PDB file of C-alpha atoms and ligand atoms in Angstrom:
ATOM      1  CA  UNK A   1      31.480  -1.188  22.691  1.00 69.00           C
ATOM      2  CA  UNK A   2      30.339  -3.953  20.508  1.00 76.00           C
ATOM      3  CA  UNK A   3      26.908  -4.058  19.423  1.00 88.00           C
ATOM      4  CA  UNK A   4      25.378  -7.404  18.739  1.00 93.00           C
ATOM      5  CA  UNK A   5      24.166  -7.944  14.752  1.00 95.00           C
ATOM      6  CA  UNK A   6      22.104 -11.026  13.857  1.00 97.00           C
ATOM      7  CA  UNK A   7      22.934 -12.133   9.966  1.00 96.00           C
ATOM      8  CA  UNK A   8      19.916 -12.931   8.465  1.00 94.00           C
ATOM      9  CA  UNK A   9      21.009 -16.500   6.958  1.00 88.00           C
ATOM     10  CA  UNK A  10      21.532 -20.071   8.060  1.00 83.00           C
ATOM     11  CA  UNK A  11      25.087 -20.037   5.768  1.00 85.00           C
ATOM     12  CA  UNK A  12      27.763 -19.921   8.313  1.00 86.00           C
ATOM     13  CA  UNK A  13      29.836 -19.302   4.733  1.00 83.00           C
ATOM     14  CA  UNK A  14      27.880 -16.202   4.425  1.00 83.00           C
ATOM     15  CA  UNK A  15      28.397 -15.071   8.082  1.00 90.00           C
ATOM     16  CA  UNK A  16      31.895 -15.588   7.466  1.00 87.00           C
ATOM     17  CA  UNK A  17      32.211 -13.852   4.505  1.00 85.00           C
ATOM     18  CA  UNK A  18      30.221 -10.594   6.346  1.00 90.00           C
ATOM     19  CA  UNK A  19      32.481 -10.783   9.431  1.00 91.00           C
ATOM     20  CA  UNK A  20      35.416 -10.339   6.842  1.00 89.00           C
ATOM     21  CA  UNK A  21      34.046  -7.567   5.382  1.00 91.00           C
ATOM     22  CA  UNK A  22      32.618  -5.844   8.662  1.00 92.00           C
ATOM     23  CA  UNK A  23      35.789  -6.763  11.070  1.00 89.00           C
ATOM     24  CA  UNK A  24      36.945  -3.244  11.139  1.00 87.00           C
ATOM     25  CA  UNK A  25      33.195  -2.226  12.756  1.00 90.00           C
ATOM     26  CA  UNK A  26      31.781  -2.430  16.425  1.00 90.00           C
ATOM     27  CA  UNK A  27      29.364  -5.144  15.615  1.00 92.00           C
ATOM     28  CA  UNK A  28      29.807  -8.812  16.614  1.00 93.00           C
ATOM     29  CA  UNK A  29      27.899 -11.146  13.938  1.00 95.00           C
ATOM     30  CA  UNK A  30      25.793 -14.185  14.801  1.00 95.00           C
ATOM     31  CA  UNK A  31      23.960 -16.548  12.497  1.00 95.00           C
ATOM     32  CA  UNK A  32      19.926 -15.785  13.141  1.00 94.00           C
ATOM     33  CA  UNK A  33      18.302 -19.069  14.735  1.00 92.00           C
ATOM     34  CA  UNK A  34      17.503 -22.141  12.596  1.00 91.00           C
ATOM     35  CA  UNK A  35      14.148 -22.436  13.423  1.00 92.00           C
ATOM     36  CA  UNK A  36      13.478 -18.891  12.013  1.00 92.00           C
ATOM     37  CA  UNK A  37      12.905 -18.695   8.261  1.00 88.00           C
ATOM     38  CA  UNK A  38      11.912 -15.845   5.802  1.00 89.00           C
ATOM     39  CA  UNK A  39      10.570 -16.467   2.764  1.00 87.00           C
ATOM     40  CA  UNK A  40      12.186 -14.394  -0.191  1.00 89.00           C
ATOM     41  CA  UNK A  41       9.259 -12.933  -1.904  1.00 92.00           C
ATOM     42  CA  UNK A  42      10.122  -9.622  -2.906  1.00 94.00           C
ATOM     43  CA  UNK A  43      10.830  -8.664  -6.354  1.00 94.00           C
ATOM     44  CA  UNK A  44      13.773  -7.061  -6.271  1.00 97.00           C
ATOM     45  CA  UNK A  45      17.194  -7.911  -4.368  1.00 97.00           C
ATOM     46  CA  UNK A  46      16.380  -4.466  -2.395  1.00 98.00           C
ATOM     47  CA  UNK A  47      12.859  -5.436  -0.982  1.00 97.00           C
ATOM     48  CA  UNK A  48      13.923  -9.244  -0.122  1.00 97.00           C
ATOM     49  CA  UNK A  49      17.250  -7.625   1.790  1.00 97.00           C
ATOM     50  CA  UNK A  50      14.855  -5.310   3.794  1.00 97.00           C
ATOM     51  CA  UNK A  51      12.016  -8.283   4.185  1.00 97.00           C
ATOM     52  CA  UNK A  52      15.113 -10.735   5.482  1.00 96.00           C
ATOM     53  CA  UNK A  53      16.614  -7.879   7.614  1.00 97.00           C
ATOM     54  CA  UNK A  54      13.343  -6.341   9.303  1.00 97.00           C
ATOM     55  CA  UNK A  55      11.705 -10.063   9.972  1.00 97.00           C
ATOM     56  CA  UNK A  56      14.669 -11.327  11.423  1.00 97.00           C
ATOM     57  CA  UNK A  57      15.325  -8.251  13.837  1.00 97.00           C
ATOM     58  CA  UNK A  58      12.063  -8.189  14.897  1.00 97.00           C
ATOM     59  CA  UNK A  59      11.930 -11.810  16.010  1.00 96.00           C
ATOM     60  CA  UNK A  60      14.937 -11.408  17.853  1.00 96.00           C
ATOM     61  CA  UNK A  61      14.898  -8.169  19.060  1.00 97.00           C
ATOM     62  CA  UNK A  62      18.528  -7.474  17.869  1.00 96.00           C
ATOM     63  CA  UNK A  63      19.618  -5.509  14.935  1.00 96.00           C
ATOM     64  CA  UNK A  64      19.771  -7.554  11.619  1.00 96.00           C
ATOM     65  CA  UNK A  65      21.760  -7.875   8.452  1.00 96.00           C
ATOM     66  CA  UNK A  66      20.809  -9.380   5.179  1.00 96.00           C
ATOM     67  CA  UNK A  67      22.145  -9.218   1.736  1.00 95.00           C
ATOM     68  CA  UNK A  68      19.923 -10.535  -1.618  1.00 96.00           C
ATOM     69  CA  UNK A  69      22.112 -11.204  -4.822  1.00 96.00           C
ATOM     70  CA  UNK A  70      22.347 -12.793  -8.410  1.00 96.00           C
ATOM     71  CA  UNK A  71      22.213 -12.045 -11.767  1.00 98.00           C
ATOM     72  CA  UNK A  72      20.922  -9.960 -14.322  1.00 98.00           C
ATOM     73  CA  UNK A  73      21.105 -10.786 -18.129  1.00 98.00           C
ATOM     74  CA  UNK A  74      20.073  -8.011 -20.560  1.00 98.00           C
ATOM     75  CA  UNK A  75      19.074 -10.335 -23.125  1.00 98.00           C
ATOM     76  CA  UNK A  76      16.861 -12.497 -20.962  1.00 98.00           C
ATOM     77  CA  UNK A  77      14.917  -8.965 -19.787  1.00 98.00           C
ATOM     78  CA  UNK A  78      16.944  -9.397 -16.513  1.00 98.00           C
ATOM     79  CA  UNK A  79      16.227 -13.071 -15.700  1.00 98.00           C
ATOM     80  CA  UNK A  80      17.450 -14.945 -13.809  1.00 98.00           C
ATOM     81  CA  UNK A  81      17.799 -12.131 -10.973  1.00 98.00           C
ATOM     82  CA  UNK A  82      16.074 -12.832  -7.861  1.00 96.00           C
ATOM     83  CA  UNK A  83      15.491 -15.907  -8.905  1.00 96.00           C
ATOM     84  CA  UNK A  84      19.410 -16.901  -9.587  1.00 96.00           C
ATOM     85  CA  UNK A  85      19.548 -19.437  -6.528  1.00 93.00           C
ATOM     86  CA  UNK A  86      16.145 -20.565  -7.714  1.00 94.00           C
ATOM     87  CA  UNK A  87      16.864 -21.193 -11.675  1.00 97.00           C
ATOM     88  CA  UNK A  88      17.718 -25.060 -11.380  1.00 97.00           C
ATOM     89  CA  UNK A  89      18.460 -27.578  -8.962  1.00 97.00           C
ATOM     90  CA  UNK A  90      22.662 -27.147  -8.920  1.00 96.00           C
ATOM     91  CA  UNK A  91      25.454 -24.624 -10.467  1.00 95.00           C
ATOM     92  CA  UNK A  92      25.685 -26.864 -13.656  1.00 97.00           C
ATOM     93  CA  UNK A  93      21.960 -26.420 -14.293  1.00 98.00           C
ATOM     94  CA  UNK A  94      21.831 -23.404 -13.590  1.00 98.00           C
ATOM     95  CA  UNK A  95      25.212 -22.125 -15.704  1.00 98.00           C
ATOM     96  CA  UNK A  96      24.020 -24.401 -18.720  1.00 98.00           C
ATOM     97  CA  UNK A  97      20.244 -22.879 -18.615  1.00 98.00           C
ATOM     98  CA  UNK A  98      21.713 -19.236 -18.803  1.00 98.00           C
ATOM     99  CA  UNK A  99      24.128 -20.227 -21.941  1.00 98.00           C
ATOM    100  CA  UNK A 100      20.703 -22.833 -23.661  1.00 98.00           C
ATOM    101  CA  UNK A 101      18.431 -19.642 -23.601  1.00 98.00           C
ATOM    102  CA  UNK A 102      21.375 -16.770 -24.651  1.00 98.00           C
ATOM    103  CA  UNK A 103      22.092 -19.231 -27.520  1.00 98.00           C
ATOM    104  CA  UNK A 104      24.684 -17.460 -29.935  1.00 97.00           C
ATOM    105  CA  UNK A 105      23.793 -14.340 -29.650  1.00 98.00           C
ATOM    106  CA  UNK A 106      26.002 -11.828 -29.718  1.00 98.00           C
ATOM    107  CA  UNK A 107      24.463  -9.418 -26.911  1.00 98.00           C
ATOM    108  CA  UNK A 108      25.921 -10.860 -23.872  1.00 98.00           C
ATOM    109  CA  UNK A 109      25.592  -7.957 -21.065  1.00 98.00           C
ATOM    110  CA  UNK A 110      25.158  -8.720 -17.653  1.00 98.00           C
ATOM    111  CA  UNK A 111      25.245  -7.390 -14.086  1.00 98.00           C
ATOM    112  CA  UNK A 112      25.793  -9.124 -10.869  1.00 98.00           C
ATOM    113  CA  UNK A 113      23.701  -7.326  -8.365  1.00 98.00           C
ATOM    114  CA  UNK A 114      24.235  -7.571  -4.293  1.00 97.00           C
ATOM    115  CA  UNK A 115      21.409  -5.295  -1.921  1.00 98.00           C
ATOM    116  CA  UNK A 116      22.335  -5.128   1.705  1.00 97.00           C
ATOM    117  CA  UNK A 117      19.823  -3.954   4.494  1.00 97.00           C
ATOM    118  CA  UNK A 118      20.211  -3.081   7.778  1.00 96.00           C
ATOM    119  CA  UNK A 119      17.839  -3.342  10.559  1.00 97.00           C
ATOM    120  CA  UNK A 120      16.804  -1.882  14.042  1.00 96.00           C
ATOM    121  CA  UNK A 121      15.173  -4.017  16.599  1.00 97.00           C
ATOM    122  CA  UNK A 122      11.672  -2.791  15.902  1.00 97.00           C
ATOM    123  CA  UNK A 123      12.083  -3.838  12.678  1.00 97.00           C
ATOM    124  CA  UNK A 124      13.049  -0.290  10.914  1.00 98.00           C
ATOM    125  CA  UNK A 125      15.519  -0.107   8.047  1.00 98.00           C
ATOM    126  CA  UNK A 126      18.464   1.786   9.034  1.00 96.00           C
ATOM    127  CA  UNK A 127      20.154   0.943   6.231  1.00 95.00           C
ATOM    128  CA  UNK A 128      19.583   0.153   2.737  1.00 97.00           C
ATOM    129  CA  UNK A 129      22.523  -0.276  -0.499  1.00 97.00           C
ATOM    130  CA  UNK A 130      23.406  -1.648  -3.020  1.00 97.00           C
ATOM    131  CA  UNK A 131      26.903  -3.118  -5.455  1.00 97.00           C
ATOM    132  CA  UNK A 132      26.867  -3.615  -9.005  1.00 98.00           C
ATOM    133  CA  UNK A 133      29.343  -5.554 -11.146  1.00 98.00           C
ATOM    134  CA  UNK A 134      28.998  -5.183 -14.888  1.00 98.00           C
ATOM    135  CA  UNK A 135      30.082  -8.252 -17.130  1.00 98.00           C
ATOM    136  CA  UNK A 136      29.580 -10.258 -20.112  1.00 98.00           C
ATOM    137  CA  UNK A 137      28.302 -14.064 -20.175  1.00 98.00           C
ATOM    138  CA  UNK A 138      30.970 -16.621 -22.159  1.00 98.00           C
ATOM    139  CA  UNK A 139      29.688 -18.978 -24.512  1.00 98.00           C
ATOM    140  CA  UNK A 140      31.236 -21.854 -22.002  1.00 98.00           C
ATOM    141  CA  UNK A 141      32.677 -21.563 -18.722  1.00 98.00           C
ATOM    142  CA  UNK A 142      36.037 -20.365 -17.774  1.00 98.00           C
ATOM    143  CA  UNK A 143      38.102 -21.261 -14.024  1.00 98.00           C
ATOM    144  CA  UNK A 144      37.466 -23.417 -11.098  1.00 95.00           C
ATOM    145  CA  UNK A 145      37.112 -20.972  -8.106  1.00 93.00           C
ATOM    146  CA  UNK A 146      34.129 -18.770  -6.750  1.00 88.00           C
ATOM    147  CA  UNK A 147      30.156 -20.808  -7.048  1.00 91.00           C
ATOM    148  CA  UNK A 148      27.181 -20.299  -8.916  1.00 94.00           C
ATOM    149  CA  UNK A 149      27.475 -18.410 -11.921  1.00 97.00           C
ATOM    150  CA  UNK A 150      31.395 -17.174 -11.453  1.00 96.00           C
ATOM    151  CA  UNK A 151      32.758 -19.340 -14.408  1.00 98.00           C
ATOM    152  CA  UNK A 152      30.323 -17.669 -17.000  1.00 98.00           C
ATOM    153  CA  UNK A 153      30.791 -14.151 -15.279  1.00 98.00           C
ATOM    154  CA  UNK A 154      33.755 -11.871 -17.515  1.00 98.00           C
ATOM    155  CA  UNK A 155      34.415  -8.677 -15.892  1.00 98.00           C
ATOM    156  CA  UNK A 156      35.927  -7.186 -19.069  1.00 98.00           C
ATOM    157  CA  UNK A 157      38.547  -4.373 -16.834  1.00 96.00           C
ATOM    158  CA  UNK A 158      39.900  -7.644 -15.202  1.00 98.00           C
ATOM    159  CA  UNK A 159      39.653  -9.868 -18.421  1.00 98.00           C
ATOM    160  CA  UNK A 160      39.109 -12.445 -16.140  1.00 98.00           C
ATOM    161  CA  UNK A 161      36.108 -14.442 -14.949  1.00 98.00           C
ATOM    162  CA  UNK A 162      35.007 -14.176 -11.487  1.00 97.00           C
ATOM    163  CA  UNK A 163      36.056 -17.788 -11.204  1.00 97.00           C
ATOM    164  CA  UNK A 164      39.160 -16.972 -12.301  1.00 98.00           C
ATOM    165  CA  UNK A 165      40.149 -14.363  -9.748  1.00 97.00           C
ATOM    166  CA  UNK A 166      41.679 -15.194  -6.793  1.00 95.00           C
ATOM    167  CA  UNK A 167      39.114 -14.185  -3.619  1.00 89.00           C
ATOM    168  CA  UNK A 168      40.871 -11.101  -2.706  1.00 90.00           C
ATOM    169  CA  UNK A 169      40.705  -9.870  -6.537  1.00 95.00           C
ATOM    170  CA  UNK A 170      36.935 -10.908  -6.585  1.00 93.00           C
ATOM    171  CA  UNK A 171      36.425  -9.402  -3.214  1.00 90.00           C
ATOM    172  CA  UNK A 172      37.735  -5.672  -4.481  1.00 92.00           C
ATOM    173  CA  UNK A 173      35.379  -5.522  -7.807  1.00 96.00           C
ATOM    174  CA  UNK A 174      32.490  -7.986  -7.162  1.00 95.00           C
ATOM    175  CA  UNK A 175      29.112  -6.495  -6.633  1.00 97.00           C
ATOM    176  CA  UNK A 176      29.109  -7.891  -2.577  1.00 95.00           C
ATOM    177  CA  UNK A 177      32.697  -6.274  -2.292  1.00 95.00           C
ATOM    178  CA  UNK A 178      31.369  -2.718  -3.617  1.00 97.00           C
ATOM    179  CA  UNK A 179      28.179  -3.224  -1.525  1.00 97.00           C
ATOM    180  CA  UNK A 180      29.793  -3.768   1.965  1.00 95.00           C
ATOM    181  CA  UNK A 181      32.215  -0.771   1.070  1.00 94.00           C
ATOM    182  CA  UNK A 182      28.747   1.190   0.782  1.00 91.00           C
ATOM    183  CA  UNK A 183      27.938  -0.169   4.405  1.00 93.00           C
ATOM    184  CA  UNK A 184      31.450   0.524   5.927  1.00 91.00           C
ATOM    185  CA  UNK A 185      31.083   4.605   4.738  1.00 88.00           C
ATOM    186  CA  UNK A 186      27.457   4.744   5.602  1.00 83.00           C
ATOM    187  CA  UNK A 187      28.171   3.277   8.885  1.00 79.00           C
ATOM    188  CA  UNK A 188      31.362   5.609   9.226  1.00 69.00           C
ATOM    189  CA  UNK A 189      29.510   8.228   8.506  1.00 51.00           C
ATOM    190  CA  UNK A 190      26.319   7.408  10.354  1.00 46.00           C
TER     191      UNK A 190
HETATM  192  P1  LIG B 201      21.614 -15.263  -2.300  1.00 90.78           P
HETATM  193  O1  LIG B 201      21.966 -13.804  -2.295  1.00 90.78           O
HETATM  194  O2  LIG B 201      22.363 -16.012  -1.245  1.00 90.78           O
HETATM  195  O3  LIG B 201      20.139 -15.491  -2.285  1.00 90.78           O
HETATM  196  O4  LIG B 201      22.175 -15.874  -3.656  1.00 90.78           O
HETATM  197  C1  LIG B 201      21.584 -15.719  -4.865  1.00 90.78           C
HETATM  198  C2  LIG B 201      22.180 -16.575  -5.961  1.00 90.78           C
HETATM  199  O5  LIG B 201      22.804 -15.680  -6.886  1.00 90.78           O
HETATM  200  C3  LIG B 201      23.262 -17.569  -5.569  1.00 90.78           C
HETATM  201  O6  LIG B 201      22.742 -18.790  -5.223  1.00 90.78           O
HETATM  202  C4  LIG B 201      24.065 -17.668  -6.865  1.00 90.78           C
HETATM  203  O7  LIG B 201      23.440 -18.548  -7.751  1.00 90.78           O
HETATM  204  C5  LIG B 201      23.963 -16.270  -7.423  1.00 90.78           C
HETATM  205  N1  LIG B 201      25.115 -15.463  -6.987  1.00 90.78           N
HETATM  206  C6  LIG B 201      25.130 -14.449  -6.087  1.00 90.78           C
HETATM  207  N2  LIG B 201      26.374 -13.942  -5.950  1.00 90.78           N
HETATM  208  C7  LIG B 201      27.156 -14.665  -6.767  1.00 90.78           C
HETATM  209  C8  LIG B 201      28.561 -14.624  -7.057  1.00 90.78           C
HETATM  210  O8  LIG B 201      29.353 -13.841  -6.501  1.00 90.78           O
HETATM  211  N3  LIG B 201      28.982 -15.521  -7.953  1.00 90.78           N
HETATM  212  C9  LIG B 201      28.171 -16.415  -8.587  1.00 90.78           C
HETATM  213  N4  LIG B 201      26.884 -16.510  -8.343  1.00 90.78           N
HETATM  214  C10 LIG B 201      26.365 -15.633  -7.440  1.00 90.78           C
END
């Protein structure tokens, strides 16, 4: 039987890129309504994945799915994190900000982080993980494919970029890839 599950985003990229991931599961995804919006104002990717989930399952009386990413830079105490979308007006700003305030220095550890949440109709978290992809940042960007932050991103077991692996290489490593195999064996299992 498939069970209805509202995504809690107005991306139809991102509702593609969950049906991919999800297509072996019961659940048939929809994009939540337009009109409703949640403001991300939790300070972790965990608590904004559980605000987007729980608000948008409530209003629609449907179970919900959200995910909150970005990244994490040691040397910047973590920044931009959940503010990654947030940290300048496009993907240029926002790569060349990361590499003005790293400057040369030489400790360039980094995560990419991805929380997913899961919702029951009342609101309830059924369902709560989270993917991690360690990395370094480059001193200047590297490949055309991927967004945001993928060009600065090395994943030194690949010794590639994430924009410089192809989507199914990304998908297997990156930090949404290892968080939606979390989902699939918790909801195999649940
Ligand atoms: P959100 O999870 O849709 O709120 O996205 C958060 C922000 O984190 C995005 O706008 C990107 O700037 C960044 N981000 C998240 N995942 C990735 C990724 O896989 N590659 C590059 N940037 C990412």
């Amino acid at each position: 039987m498939t069970k209805l599950l509202v995504v809690a985003t107005g991306n139809p990229g991102k509702l593609k890129e969950m049906q991919a991931y999800l297509q072996d599961t019961p659940w048939e995804l929809t994009l939540k309504p337009p009109e409703l919006d949640v403001e991300e104002t939790g300070d972790t990717f965990a608590a904004n994945a559980c605000l987007k989930a729980s608000q948008v399952a409530q209003a629609t009386g449907n179970w919900a799915i959200a995910d909150d990413s970005g990244l994490q830079v040691d040397a910047l105490n973590g920044a931009p994190g959940v503010y990654s979308a947030r940290y300048g007006s496009n993907d240029a700003e926002r790569i060349a900000r990361v590499l003005r305030e790293l400057g040369d220095t030489s400790q360039r550890q980094a995560q990419f982080v991805c929380a997913v949440a899961i919702a029951t109709p009342d609101g309830a978290i059924a369902l709560e993980t989270q993917g991690v992809c360690s990395g370094e940042i480059l001193f200047a960007p590297r490949g055309n494919s991927g967004f945001g932050y993928d060009p600065i991103f090395y994943v030194p077991e690949m010794q590639l970029t994430y924009a410089e692996m192809t989507p199914e290489q990304k998908r297997k490593i990156s930090h949404r890839g290892k968080a939606f195999l979390e989902v699939l064996q918790k909801l195999g299992n649940g």
